[in-house]
PDB file of C-alpha atoms in Angstrom:
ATOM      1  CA  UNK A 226      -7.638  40.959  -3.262  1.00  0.00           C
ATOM      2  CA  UNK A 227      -9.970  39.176  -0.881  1.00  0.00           C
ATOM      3  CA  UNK A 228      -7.996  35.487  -1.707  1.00  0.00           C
ATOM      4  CA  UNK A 229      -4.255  37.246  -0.715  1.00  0.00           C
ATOM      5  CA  UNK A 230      -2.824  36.120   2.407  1.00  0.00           C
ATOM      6  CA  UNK A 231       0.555  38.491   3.426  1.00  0.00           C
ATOM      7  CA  UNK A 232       2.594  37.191   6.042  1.00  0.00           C
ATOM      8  CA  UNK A 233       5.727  39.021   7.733  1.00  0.00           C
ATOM      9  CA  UNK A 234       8.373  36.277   8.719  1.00  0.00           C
ATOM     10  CA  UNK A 235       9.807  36.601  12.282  1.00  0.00           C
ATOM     11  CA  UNK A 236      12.251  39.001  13.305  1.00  0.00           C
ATOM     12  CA  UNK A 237      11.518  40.901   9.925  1.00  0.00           C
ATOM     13  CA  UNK A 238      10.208  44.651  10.434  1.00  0.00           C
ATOM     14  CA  UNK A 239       7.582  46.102   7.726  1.00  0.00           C
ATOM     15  CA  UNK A 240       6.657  49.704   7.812  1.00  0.00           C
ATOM     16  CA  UNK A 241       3.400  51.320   5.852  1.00  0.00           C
ATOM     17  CA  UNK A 242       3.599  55.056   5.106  1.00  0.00           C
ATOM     18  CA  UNK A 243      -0.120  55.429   3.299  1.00  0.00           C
ATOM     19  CA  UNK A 244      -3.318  53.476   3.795  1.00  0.00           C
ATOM     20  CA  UNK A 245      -3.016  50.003   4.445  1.00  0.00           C
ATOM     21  CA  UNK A 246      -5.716  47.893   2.910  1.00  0.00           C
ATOM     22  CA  UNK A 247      -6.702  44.261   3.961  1.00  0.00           C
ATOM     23  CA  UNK A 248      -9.568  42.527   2.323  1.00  0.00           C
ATOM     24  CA  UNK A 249      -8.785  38.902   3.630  1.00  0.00           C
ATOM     25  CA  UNK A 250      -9.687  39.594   7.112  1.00  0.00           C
ATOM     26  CA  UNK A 251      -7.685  38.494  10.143  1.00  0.00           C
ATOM     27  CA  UNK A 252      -6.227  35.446   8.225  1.00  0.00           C
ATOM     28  CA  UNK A 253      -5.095  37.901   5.625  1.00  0.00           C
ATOM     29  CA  UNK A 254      -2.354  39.922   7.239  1.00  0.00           C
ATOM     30  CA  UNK A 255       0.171  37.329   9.876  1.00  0.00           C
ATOM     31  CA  UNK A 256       2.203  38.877  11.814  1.00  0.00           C
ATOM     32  CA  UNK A 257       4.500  35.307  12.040  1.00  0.00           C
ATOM     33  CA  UNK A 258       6.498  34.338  15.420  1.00  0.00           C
ATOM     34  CA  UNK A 259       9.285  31.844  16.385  1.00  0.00           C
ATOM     35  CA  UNK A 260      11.729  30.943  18.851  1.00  0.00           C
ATOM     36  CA  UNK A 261      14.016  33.581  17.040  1.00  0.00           C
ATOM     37  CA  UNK A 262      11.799  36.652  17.355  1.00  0.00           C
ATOM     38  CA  UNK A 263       8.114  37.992  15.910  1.00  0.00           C
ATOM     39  CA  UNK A 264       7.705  39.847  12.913  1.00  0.00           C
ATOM     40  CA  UNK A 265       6.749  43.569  13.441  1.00  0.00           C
ATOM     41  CA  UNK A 266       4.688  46.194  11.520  1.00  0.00           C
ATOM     42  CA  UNK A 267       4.033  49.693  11.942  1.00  0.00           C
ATOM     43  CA  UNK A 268       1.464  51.564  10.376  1.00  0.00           C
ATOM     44  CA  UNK A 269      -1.067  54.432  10.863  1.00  0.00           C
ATOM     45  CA  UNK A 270      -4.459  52.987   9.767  1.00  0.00           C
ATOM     46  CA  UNK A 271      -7.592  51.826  11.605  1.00  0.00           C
ATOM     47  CA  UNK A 272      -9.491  49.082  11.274  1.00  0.00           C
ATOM     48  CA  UNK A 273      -6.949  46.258  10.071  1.00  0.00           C
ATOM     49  CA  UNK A 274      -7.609  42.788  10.455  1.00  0.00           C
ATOM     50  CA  UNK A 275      -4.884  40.628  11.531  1.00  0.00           C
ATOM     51  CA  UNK A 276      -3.244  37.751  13.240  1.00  0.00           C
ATOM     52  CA  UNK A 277      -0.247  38.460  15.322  1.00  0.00           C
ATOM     53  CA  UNK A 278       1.627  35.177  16.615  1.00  0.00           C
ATOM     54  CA  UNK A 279       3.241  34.875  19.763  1.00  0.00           C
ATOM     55  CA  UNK A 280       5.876  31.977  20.511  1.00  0.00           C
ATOM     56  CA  UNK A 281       6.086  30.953  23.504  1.00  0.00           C
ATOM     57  CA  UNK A 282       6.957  28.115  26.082  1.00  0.00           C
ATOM     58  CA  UNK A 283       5.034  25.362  27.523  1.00  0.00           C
ATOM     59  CA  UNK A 284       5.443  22.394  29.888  1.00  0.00           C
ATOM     60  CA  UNK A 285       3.466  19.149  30.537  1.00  0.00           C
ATOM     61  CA  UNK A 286       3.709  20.174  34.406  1.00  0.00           C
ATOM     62  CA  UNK A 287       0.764  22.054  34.578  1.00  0.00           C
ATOM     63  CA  UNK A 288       2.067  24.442  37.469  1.00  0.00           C
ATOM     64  CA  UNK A 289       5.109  25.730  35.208  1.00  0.00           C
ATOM     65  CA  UNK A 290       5.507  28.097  32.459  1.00  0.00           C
ATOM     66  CA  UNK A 291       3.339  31.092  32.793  1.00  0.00           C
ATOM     67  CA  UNK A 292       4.413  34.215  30.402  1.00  0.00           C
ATOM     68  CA  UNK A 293       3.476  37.795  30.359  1.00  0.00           C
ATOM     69  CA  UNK A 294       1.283  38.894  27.619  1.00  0.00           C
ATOM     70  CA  UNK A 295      -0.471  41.724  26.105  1.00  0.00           C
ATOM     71  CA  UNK A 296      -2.958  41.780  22.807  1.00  0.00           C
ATOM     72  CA  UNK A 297      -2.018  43.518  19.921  1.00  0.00           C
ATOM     73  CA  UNK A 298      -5.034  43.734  18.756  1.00  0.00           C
ATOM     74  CA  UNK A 299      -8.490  45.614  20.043  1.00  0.00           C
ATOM     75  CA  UNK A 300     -11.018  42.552  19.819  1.00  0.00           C
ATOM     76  CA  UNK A 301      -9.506  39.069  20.410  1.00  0.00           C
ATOM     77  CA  UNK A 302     -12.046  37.294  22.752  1.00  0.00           C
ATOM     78  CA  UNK A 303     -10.963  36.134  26.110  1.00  0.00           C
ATOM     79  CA  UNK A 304     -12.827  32.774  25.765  1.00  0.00           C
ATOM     80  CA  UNK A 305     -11.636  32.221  22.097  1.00  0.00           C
ATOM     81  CA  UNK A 306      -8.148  33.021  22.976  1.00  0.00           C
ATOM     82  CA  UNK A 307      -8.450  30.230  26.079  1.00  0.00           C
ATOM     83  CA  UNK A 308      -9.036  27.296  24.660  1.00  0.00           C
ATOM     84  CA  UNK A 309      -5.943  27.438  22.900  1.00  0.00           C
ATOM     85  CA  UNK A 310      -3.700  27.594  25.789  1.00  0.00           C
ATOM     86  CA  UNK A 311      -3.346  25.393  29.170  1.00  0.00           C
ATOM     87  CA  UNK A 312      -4.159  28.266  31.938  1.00  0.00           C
ATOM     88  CA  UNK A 313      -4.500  31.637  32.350  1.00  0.00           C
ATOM     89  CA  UNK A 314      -4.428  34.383  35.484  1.00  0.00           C
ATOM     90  CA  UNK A 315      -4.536  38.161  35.485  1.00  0.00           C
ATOM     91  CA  UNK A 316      -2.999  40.499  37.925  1.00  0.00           C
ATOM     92  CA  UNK A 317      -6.232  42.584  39.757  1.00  0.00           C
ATOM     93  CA  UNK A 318      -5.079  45.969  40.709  1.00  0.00           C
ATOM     94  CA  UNK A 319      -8.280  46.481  43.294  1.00  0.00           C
ATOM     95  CA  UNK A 320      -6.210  44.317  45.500  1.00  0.00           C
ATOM     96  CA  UNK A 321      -3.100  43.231  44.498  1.00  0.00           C
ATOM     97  CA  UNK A 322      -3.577  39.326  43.301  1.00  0.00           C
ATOM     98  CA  UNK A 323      -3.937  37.631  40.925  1.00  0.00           C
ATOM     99  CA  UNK A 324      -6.914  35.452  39.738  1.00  0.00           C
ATOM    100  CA  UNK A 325      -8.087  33.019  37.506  1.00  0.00           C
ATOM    101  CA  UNK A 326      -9.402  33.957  34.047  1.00  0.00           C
ATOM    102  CA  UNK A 327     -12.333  32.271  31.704  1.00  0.00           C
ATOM    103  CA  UNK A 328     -14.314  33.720  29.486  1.00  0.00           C
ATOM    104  CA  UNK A 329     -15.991  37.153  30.607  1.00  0.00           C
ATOM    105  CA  UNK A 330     -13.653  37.051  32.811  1.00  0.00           C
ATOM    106  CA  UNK A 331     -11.862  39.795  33.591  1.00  0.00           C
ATOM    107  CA  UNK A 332     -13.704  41.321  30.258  1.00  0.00           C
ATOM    108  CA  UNK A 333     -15.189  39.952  27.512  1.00  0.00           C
ATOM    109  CA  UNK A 334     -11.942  41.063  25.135  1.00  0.00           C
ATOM    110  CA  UNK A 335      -8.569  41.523  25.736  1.00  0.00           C
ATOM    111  CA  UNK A 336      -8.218  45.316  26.736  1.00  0.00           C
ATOM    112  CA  UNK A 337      -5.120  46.812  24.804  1.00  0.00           C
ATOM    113  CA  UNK A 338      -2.359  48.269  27.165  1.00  0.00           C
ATOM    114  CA  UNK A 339      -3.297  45.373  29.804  1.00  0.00           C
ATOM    115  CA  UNK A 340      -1.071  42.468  30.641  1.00  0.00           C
ATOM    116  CA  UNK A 341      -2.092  38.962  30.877  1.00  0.00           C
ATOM    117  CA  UNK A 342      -0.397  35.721  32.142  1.00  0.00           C
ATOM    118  CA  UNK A 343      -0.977  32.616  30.122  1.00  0.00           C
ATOM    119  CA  UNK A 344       0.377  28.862  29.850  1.00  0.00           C
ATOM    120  CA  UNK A 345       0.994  26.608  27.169  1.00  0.00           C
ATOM    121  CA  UNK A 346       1.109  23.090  27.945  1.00  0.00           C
ATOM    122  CA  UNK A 347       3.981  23.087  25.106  1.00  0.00           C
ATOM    123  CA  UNK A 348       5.786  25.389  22.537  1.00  0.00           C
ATOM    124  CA  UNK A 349       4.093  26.488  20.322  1.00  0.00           C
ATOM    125  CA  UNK A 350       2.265  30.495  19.305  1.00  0.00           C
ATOM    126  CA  UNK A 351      -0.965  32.048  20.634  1.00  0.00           C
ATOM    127  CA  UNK A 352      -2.690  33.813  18.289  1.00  0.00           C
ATOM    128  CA  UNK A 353      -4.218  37.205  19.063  1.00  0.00           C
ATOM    129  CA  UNK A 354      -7.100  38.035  15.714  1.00  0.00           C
ATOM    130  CA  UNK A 355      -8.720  40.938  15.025  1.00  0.00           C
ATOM    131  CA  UNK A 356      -8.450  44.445  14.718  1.00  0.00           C
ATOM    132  CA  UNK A 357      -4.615  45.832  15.128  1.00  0.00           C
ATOM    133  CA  UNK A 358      -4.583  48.578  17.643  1.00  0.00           C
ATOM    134  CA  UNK A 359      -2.618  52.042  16.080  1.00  0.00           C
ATOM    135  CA  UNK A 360      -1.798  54.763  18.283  1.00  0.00           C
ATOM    136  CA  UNK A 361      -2.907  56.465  20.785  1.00  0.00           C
ATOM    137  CA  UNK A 362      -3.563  53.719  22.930  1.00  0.00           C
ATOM    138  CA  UNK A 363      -4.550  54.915  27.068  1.00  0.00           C
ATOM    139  CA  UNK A 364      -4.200  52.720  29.563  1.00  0.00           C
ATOM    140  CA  UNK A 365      -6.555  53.591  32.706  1.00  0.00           C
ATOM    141  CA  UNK A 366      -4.172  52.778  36.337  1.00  0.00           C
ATOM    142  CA  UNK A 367      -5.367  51.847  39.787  1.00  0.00           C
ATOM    143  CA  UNK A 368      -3.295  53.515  42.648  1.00  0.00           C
ATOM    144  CA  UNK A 369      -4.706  53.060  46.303  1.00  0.00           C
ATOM    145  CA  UNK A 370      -3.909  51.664  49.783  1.00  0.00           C
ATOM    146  CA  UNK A 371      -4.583  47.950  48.233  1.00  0.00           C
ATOM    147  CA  UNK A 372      -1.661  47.404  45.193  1.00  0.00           C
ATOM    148  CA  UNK A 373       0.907  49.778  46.412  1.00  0.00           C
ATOM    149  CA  UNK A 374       0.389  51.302  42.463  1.00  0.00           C
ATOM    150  CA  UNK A 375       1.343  47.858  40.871  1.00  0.00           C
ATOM    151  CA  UNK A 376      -0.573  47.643  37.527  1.00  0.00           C
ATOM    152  CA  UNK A 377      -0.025  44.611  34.972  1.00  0.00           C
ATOM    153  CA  UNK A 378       0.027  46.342  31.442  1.00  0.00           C
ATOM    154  CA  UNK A 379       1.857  45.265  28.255  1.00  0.00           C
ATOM    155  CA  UNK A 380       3.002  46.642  24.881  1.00  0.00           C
ATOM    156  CA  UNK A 381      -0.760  47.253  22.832  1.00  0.00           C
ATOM    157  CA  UNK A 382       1.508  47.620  19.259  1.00  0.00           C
ATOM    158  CA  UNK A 383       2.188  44.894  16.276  1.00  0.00           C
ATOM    159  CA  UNK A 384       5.986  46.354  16.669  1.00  0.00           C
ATOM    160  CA  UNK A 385       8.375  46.823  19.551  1.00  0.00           C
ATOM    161  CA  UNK A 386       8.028  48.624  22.212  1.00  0.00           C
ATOM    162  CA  UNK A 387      10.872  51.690  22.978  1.00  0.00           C
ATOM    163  CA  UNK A 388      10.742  51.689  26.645  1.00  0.00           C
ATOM    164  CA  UNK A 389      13.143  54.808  26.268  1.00  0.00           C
ATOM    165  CA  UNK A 390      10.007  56.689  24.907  1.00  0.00           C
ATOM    166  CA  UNK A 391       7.440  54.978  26.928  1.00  0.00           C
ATOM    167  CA  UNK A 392       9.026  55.626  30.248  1.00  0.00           C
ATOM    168  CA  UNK A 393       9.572  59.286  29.413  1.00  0.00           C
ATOM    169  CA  UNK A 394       6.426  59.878  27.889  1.00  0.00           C
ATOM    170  CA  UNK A 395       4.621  58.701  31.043  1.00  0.00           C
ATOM    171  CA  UNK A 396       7.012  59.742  33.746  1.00  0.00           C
ATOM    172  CA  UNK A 397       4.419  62.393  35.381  1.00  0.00           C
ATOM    173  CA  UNK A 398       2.090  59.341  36.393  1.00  0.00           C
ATOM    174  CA  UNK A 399       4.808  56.703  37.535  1.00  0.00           C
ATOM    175  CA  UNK A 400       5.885  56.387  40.745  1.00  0.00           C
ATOM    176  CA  UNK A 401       9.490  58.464  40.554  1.00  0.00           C
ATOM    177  CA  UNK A 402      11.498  55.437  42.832  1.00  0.00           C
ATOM    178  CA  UNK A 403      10.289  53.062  40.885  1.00  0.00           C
ATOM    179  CA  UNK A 404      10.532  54.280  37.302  1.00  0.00           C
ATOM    180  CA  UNK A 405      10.711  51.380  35.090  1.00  0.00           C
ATOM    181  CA  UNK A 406       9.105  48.291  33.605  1.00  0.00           C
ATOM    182  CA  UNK A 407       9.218  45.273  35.308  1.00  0.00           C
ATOM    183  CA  UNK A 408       9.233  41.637  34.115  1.00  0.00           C
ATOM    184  CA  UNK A 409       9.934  38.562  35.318  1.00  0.00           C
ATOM    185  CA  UNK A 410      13.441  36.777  35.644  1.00  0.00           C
ATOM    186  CA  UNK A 411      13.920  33.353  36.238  1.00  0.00           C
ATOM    187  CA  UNK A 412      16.263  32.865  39.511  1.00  0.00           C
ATOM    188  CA  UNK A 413      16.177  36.864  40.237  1.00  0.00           C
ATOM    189  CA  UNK A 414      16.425  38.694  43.368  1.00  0.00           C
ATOM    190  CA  UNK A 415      14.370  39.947  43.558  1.00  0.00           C
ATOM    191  CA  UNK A 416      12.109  38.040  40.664  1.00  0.00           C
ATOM    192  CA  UNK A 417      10.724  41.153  39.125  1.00  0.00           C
ATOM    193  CA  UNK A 418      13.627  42.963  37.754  1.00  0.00           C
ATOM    194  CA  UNK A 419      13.421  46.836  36.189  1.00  0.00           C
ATOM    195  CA  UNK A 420      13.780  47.352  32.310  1.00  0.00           C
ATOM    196  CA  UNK A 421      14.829  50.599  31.668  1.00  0.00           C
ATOM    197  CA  UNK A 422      15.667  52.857  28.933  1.00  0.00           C
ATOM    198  CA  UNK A 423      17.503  51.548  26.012  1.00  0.00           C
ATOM    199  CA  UNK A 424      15.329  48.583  25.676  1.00  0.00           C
ATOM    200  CA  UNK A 425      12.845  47.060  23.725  1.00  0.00           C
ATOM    201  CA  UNK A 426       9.690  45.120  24.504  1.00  0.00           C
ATOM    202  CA  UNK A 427       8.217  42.849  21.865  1.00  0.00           C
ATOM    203  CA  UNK A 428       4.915  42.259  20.009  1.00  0.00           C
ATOM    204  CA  UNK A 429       2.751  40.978  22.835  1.00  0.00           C
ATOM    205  CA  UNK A 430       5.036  41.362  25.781  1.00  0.00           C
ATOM    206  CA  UNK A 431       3.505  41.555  29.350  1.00  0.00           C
ATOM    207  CA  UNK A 432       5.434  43.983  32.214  1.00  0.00           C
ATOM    208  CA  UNK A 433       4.830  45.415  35.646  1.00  0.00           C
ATOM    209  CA  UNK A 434       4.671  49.025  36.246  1.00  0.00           C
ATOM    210  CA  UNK A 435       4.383  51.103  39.462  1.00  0.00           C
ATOM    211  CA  UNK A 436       2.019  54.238  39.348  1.00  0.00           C
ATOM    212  CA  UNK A 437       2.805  57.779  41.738  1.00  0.00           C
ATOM    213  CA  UNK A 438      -0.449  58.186  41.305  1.00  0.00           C
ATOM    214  CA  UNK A 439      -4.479  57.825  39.423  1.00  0.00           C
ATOM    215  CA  UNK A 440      -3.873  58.726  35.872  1.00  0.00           C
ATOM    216  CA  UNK A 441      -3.535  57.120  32.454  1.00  0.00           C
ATOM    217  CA  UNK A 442      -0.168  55.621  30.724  1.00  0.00           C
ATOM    218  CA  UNK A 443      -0.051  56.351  26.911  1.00  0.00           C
ATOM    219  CA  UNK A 444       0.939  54.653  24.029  1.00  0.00           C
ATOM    220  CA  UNK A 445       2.299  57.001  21.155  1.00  0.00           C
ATOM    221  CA  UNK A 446       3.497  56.361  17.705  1.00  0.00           C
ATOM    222  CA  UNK A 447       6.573  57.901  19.078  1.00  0.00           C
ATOM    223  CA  UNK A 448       7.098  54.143  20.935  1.00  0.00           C
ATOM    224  CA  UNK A 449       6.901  52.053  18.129  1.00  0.00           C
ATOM    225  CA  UNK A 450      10.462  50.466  16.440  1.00  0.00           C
ATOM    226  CA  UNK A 451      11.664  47.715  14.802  1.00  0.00           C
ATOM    227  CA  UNK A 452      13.527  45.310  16.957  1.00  0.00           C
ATOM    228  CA  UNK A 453      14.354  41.941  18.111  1.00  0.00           C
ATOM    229  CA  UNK A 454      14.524  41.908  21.835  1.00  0.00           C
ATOM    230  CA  UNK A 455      14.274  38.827  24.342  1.00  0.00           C
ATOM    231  CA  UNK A 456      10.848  38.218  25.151  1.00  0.00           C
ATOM    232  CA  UNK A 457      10.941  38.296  28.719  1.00  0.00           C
ATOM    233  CA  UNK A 458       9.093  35.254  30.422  1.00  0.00           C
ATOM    234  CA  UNK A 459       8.889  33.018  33.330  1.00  0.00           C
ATOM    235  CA  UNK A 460      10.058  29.666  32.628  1.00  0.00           C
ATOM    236  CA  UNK A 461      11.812  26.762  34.098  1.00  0.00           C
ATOM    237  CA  UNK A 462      10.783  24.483  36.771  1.00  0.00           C
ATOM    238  CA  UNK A 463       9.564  27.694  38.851  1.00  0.00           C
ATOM    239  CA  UNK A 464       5.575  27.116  39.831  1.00  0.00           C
ATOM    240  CA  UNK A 465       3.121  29.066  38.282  1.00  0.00           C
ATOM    241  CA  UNK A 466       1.603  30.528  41.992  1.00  0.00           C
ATOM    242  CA  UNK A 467      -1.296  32.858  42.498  1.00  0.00           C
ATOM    243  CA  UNK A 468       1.051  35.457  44.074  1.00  0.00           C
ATOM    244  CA  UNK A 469       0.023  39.027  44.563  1.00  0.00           C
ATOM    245  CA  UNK A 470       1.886  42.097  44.835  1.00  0.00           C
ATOM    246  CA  UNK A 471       1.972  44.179  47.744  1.00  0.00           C
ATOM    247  CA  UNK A 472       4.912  45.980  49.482  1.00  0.00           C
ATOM    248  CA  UNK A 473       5.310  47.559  52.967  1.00  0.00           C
ATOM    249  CA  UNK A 474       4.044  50.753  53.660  1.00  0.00           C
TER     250      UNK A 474
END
């Protein structure tokens, strides 16, 4: 029915076996998020519409706040998805910073797999609209002389991420002494702190990963749960600088 809207309330998991059919578009299907958690759906068919929400944090100071994101969805434009939020960067693996985004810029969409940071100037969800990605979802990584490996990627699902699954499912390309995800924690030492197995990223979550070398991270079916993590975030008082990653050799 083209008229039916079907939302899934936050920190509520929905799983489709068959064919999943939306008629209503991207408005249709909402994927709804809070302060308590996102609602999550699984599901094996291509070509879904949808809204997923992401809630997150904002700030009047317009150097604070900055979050971690990645689309769950295969089309949401980069210069739509702006002017509903305050500022955004994105982490350039050619050579290790990170610089501003507007629209075109880095890409005309939001590529699945990639992370993003954003800013809201206050609480509130970002919306990401179009087509939900479905696995396999590849992820192409930059390794040279420049980032040390660093690559800004994110969870591509509309459900949690198993980081148990993800990490062993790409352990041939990561770099083996740095073997985890990495996100950002407020007062940390050092600020980006390893998430390893036996956790769970959310719909739309952001992370850090190091690469041993040029290859591909995958996203598998395999990944996908039902869960209620943290969203992991930068928040506070803590500036939102154009820092860049690099390491000594």
């Amino acid at each position: 029915n083209s008229n039916c809207i079907f939302s899934i309330t936050a920190s509520t998991g929905v799983t489709v076996s068959g064919t999943l059919t939306n008629n209503s578009g991207s408005a249709g299907l909402v994927l709804k998020s809070t302060a308590a958690g996102t609602g999550s759906l699984i599901h094996s068919t291509a070509g879904v519409s949808g809204t997923v929400e992401r809630y997150i944090t904002g700030g009047i100071n317009t150097s604070n706040f900055a979050h971690l994101l990645s689309s769950p969805v295969s089309d949401q434009n980069i210069g739509t998805f702006l002017a509903g939020v305050a500022a955004m960067v994105y982490h350039d693996p050619s050579d290790g910073t990170m610089k501003p985004m507007s629209a075109g810029v880095p890409s005309t969409n939001f590529l699945p797999g990639r992370g993003y940071f954003a800013r809201r100037g206050s609480n509130g969800v970002v919306n990401f609209a179009g087509s939900l990605n479905i696995s396999p979802v590849s992820f192409s990584l930059v390794n040279n002389g420049f980032n040390f490996g660093w690559n800004c990627v994110g969870n591509p699902f509309s459900s949690s991420l198993s980081l148990t699954d993800f990490l062993s499912t790409n352990v041939s390309v990561l770099n083996p002494s740095y073997a985890n995800c990495y996100v950002y924690v407020k007062g940390g030492n050092p600020l980006y702190q390893p998430k390893g197995s036996g956790n769970y990223f959310q719909p739309g979550q952001g992370f850090f990963i190091k690469s041993g070398s040029a290859g591909s991270l995958s996203f598998t079916s395999a990944m996908q749960v039902h869960q209620n993590p943290s969203f992991f975030k930068k928040s506070g008082s803590e500036p939102f600088k154009m820092i860049s990653l690099h390491e000594k050799a």
